[in-house]
Coordinates of C-alpha atoms and ligand atoms in Angstrom, one line a residue:
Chain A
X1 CA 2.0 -13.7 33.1
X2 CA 1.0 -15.7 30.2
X3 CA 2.6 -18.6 28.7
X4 CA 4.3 -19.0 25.5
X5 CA 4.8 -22.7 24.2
X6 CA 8.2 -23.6 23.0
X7 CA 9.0 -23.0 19.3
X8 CA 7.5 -25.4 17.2
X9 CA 5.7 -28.0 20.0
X10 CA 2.3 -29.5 18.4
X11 CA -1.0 -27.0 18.7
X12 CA -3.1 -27.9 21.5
X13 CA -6.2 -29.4 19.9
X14 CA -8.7 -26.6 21.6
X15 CA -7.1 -23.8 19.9
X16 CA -7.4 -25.5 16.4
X17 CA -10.6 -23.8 14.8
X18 CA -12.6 -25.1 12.0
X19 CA -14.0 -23.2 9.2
X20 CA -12.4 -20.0 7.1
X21 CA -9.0 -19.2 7.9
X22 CA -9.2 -15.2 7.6
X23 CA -5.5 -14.7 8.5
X24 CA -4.5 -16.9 5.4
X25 CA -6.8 -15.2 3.2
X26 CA -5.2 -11.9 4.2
X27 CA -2.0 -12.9 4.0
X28 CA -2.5 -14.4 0.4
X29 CA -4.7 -11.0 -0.4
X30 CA -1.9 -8.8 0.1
X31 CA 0.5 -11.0 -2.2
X32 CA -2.0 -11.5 -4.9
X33 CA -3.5 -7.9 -4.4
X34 CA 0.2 -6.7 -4.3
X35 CA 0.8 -8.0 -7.7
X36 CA -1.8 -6.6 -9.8
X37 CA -1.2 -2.9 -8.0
X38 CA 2.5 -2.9 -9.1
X39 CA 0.9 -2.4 -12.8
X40 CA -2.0 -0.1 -11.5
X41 CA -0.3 1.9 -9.6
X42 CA 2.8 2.1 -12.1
X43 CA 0.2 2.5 -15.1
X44 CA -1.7 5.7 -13.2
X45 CA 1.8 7.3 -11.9
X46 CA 3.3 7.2 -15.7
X47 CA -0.2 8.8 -17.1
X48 CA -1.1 11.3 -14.2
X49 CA 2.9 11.9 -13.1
X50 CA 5.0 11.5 -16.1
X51 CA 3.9 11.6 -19.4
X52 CA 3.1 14.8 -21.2
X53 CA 3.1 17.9 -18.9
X54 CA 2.9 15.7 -16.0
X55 CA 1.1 17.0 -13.0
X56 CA 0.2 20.2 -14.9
X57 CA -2.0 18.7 -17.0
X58 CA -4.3 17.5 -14.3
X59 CA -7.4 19.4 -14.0
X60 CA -11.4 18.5 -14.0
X61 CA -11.4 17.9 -18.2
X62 CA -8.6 15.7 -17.9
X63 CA -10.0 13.3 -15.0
X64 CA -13.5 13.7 -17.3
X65 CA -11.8 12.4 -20.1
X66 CA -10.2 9.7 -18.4
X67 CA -13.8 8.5 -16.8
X68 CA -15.3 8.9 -20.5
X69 CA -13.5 5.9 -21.2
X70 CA -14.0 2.4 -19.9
X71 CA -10.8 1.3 -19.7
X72 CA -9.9 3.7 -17.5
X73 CA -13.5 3.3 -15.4
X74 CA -11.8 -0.4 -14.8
X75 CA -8.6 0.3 -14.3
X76 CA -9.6 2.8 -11.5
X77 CA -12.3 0.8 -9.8
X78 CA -9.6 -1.9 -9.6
X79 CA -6.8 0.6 -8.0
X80 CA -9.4 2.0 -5.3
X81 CA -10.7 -1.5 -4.3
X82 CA -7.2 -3.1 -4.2
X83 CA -5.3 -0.8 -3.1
X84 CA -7.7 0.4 -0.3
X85 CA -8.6 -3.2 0.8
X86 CA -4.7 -3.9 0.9
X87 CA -3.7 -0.8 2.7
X88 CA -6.5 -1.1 5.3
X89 CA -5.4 -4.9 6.2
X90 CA -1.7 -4.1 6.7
X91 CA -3.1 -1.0 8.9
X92 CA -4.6 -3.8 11.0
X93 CA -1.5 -5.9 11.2
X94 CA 0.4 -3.0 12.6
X95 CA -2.9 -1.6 15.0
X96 CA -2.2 -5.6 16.2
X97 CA 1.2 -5.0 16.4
X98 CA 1.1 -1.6 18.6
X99 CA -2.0 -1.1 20.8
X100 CA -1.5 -1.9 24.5
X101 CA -5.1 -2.3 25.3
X102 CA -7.8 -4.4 23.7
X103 CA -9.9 -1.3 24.0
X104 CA -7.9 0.8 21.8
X105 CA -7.2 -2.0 19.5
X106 CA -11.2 -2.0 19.0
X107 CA -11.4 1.7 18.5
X108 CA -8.9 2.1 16.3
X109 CA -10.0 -1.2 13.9
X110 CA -13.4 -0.1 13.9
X111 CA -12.1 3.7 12.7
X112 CA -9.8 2.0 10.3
X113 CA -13.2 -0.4 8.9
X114 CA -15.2 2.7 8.9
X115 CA -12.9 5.0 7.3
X116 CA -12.5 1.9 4.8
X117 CA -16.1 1.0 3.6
X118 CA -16.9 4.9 3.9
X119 CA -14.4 5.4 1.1
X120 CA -14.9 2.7 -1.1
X121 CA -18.5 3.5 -1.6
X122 CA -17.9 7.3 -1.7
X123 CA -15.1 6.6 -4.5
X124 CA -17.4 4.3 -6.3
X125 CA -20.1 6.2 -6.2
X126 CA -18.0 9.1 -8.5
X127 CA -16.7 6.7 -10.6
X128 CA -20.0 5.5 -11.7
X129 CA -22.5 8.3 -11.6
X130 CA -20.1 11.2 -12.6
X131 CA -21.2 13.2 -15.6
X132 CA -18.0 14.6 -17.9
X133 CA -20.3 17.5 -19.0
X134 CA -22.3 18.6 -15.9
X135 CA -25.5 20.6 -17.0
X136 CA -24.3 24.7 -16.7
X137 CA -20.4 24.2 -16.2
X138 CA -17.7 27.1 -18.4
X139 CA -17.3 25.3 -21.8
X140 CA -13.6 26.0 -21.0
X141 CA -13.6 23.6 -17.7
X142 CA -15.4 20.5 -19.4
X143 CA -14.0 18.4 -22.2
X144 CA -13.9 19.2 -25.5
X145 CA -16.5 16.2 -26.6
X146 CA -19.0 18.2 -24.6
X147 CA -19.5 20.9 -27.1
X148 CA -23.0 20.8 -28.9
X149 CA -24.1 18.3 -26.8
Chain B
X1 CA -4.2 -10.9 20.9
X2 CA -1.6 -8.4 22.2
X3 CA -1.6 -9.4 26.2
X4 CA -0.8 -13.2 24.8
X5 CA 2.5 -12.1 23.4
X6 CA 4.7 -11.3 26.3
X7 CA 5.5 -13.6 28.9
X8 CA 7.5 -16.9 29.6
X9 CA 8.8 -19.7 27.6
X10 CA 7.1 -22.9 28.3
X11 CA 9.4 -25.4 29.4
X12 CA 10.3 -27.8 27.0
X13 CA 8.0 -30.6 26.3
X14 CA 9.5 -34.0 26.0
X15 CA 8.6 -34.3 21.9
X16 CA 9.8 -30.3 21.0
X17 CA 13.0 -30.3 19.3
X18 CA 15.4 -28.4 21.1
X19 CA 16.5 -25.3 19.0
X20 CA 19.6 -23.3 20.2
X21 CA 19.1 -19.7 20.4
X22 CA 21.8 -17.6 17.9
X23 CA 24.7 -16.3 19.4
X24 CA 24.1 -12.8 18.6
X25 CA 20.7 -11.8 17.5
X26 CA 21.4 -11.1 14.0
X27 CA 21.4 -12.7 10.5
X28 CA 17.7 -14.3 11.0
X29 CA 15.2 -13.1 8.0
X30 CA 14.1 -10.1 10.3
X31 CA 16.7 -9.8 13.1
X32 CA 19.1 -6.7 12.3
X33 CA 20.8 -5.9 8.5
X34 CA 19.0 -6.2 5.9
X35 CA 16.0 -8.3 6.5
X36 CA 15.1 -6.1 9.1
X37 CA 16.0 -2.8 7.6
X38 CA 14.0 -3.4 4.7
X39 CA 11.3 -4.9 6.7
X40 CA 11.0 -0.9 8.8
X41 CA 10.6 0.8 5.5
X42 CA 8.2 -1.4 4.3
X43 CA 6.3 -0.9 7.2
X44 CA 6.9 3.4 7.5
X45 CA 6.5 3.6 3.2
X46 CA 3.2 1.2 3.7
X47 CA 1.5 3.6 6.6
X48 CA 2.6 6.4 4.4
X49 CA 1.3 5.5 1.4
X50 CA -2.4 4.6 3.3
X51 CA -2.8 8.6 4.3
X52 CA -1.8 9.8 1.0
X53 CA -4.5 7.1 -0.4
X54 CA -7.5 8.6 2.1
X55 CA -6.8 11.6 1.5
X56 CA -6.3 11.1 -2.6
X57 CA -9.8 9.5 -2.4
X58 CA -11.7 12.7 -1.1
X59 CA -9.7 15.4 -3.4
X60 CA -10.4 13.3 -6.3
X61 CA -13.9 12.8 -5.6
X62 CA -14.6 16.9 -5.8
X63 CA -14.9 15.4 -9.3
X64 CA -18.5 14.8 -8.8
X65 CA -19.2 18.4 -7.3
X66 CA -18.1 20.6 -9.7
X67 CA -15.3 21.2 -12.0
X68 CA -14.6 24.6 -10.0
X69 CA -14.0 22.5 -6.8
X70 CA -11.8 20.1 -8.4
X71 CA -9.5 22.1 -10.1
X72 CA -9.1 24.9 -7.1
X73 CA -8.0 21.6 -5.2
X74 CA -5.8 19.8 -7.7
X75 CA -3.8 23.2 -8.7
X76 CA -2.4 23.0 -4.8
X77 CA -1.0 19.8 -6.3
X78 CA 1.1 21.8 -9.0
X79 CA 3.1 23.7 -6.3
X80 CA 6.4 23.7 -6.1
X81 CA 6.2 22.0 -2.2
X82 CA 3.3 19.7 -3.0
X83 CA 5.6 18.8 -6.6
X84 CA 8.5 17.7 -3.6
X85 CA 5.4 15.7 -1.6
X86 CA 4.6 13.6 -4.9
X87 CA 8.4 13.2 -5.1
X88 CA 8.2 12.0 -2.0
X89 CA 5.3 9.4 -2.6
X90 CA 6.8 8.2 -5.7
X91 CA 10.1 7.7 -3.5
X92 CA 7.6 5.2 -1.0
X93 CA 5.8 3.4 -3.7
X94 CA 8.6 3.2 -5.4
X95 CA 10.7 1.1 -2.5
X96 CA 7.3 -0.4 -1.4
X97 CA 6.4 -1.5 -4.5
X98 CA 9.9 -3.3 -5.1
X99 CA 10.2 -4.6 -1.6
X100 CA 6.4 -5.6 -2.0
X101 CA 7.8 -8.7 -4.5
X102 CA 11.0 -9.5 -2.9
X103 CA 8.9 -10.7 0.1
X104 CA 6.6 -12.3 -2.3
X105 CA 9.3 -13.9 -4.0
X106 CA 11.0 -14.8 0.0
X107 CA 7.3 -16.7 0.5
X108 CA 6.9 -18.5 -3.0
X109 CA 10.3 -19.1 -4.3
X110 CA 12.0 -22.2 -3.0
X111 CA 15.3 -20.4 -2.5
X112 CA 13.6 -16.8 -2.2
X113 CA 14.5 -17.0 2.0
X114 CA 18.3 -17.9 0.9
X115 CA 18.7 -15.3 -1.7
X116 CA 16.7 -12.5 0.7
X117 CA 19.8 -10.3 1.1
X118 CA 21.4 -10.0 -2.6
X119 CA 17.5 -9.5 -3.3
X120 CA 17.2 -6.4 -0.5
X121 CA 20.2 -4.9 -3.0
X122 CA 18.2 -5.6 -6.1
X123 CA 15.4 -4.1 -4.5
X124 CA 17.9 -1.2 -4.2
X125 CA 19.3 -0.7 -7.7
X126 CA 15.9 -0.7 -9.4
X127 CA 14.5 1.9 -6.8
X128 CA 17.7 4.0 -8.0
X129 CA 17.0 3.1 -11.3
X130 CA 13.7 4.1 -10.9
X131 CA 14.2 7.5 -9.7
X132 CA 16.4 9.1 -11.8
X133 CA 14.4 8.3 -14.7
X134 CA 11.5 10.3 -12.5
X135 CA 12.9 12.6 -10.2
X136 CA 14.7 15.3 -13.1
X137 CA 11.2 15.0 -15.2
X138 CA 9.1 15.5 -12.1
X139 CA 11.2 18.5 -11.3
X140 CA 11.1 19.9 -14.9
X141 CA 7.1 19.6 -14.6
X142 CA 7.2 21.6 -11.0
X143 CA 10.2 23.7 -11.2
X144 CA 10.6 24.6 -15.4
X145 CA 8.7 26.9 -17.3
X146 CA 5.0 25.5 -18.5
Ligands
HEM1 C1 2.7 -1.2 -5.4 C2 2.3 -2.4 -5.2 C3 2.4 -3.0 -3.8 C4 3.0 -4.2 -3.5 C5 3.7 -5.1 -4.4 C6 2.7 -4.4 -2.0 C7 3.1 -5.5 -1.3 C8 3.0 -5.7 0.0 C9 3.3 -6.9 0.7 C10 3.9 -8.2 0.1 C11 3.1 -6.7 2.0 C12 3.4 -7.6 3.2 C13 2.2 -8.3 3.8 C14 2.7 -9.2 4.9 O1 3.8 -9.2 5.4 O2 1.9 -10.1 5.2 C15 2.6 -5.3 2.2 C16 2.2 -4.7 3.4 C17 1.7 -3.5 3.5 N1 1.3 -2.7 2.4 FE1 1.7 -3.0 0.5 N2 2.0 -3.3 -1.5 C18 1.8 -2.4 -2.5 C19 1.0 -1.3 -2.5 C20 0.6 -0.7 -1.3 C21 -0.3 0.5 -1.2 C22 -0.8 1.3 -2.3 C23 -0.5 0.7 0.2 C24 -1.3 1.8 0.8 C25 -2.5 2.1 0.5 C26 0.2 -0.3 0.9 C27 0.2 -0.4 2.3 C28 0.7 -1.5 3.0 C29 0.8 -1.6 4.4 C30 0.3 -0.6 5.4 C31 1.3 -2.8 4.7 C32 1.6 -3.4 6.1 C33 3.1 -3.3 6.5 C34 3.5 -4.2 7.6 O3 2.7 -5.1 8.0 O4 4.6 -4.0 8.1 N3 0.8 -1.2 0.0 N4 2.5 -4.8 0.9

């Protein structure tokens, strides 16, 4: 059986490490990350969710007019990066909290980095190379901007 | 690590200060009532949220194969029981998103760990507030004539 100290008694000097103090940074990335997504997120609910027809509106000329447009470029690499960096790290906190075993710990934080870096470059990746007005596509399925282009 | 956590208390050193454990295990920032209520659903709404967000990223990114793809996916979206599931995550992010600055406020502001209960019921009436003015639109969208 292991040992915990008593609340509070100083830190043994051999467990105090020097350098970066990853911990901290997450902790203060999921505060400061946490404030910025409370406007993305609420900014992309209220334009994809609620205004206009909401949901119905949504279809491949409507995502390609969004991505025409710069701001929205921004606002969306911001909301994948954030939002997918801050979900991943509380995901880790909790596979701390939970697994029994340092193997499955292992297994499941490399899935969860995986899964992680797999998306952000995928997501990315469509943001930046997507084409509103893909060469042979249904005028009716593309924007209207595309027309005698 | 997890193997470090359980285990025994060490005995008291000489220069520890000697803190009495509560009476009844409750009324601590995350020991039973509110602190800990709110700290579950942060936790269920937060591991909620994440699948939605994986899976989000790979429907969204049929944008780059072809509008056909995209929109056969998203249409499943405008379904009456997928219309409940974005009620649903609304309902998470909403909560989440609220509880998200109480605890920021608990870490930053000097009397945030003293006012961490009336704040839990703050956190409440705006995520009330917040729902009725989505909920009847959302169900106009997915259940009314379009
Ligand atoms: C809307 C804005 C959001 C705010 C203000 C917010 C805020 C927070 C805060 C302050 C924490 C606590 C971190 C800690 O205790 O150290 C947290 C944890 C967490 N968040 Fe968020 N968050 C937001 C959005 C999201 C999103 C979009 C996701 C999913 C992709 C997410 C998933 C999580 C998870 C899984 C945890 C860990 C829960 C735990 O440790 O019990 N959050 N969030």
């Amino acid at each position: 059986m292991t040992t915990i100290e008593a609340p509070r008694s100083p830190k043994p000097a051999r467990t105090r490490r020097r350098g970066i103090n990853g911990e901290k940074w997450g902790w203060i990335y999921m505060r400061a990350s946490g404030l910025v997504l409370v406007i993305l997120i609420f900014g992309h609910l209220f334009v994809n969710l609620v205004s206009g027809k909401g949901v119905n509106a949504i279809d491949f000329a409507f995502v390609a007019g969004k991505l025409a447009d710069p701001f929205w470029v921004v606002w969306d690499t911001l909301l994948l990066w954030l939002a997918l960096i801050h979900g991943s790290n509380g995901i880790r906190t909790l596979i701390n909290d939970y697994t029994r075993t340092p193997l499955t710990r292992r297994i499941l934080l490399i899935a969860v980095a995986t899964a992680t870096a797999v998306l952000l470059i995928l997501g990315t990746l469509v943001i930046y190379t997507f084409d509103p007005c893909p060469a042979g596509a249904a005028a009716n399925l593309v924007p209207s901007f595309c027309q005698g282009r | 690590m997890p193997d470090k956590t359980a285990g025994t208390l060490a005995t008291t050193s000489r220069r520890a200060p000697v803190i009495k454990p509560p009476k009844r295990l409750v009324g601590t920032v995350y020991r039973g009532r509110e602190g800990m209520w709110s700290w579950v659903l942060h936790r269920i709404t937060g591991v909620a949220i994440y699948f939605f967000l994986l899976v989000h990223i790979l429907d969204t990114s049929l944008v780059r194969l072809s509008p056909e793809a995209y929109n056969a996916v998203i249409n499943t979206y405008k379904t009456p029981i997928m219309g409940l599931g974005e009620t649903a995550l609304v309902v998470a992010i909403g909560f989440h998103a609220l509880n998200g600055l109480r605890i920021i406020l608990i870490d930053f502001w000097s009397v945030g760990a003293k006012y961490q209960r009336l704040m839990f019921w703050i956190v409440i009436a705006l995520w009330i507030v917040l729902l009725v003015g989505f909920v009847p639109r959302q169900f106009m969208h997915i259940f009314g004539a379009h």
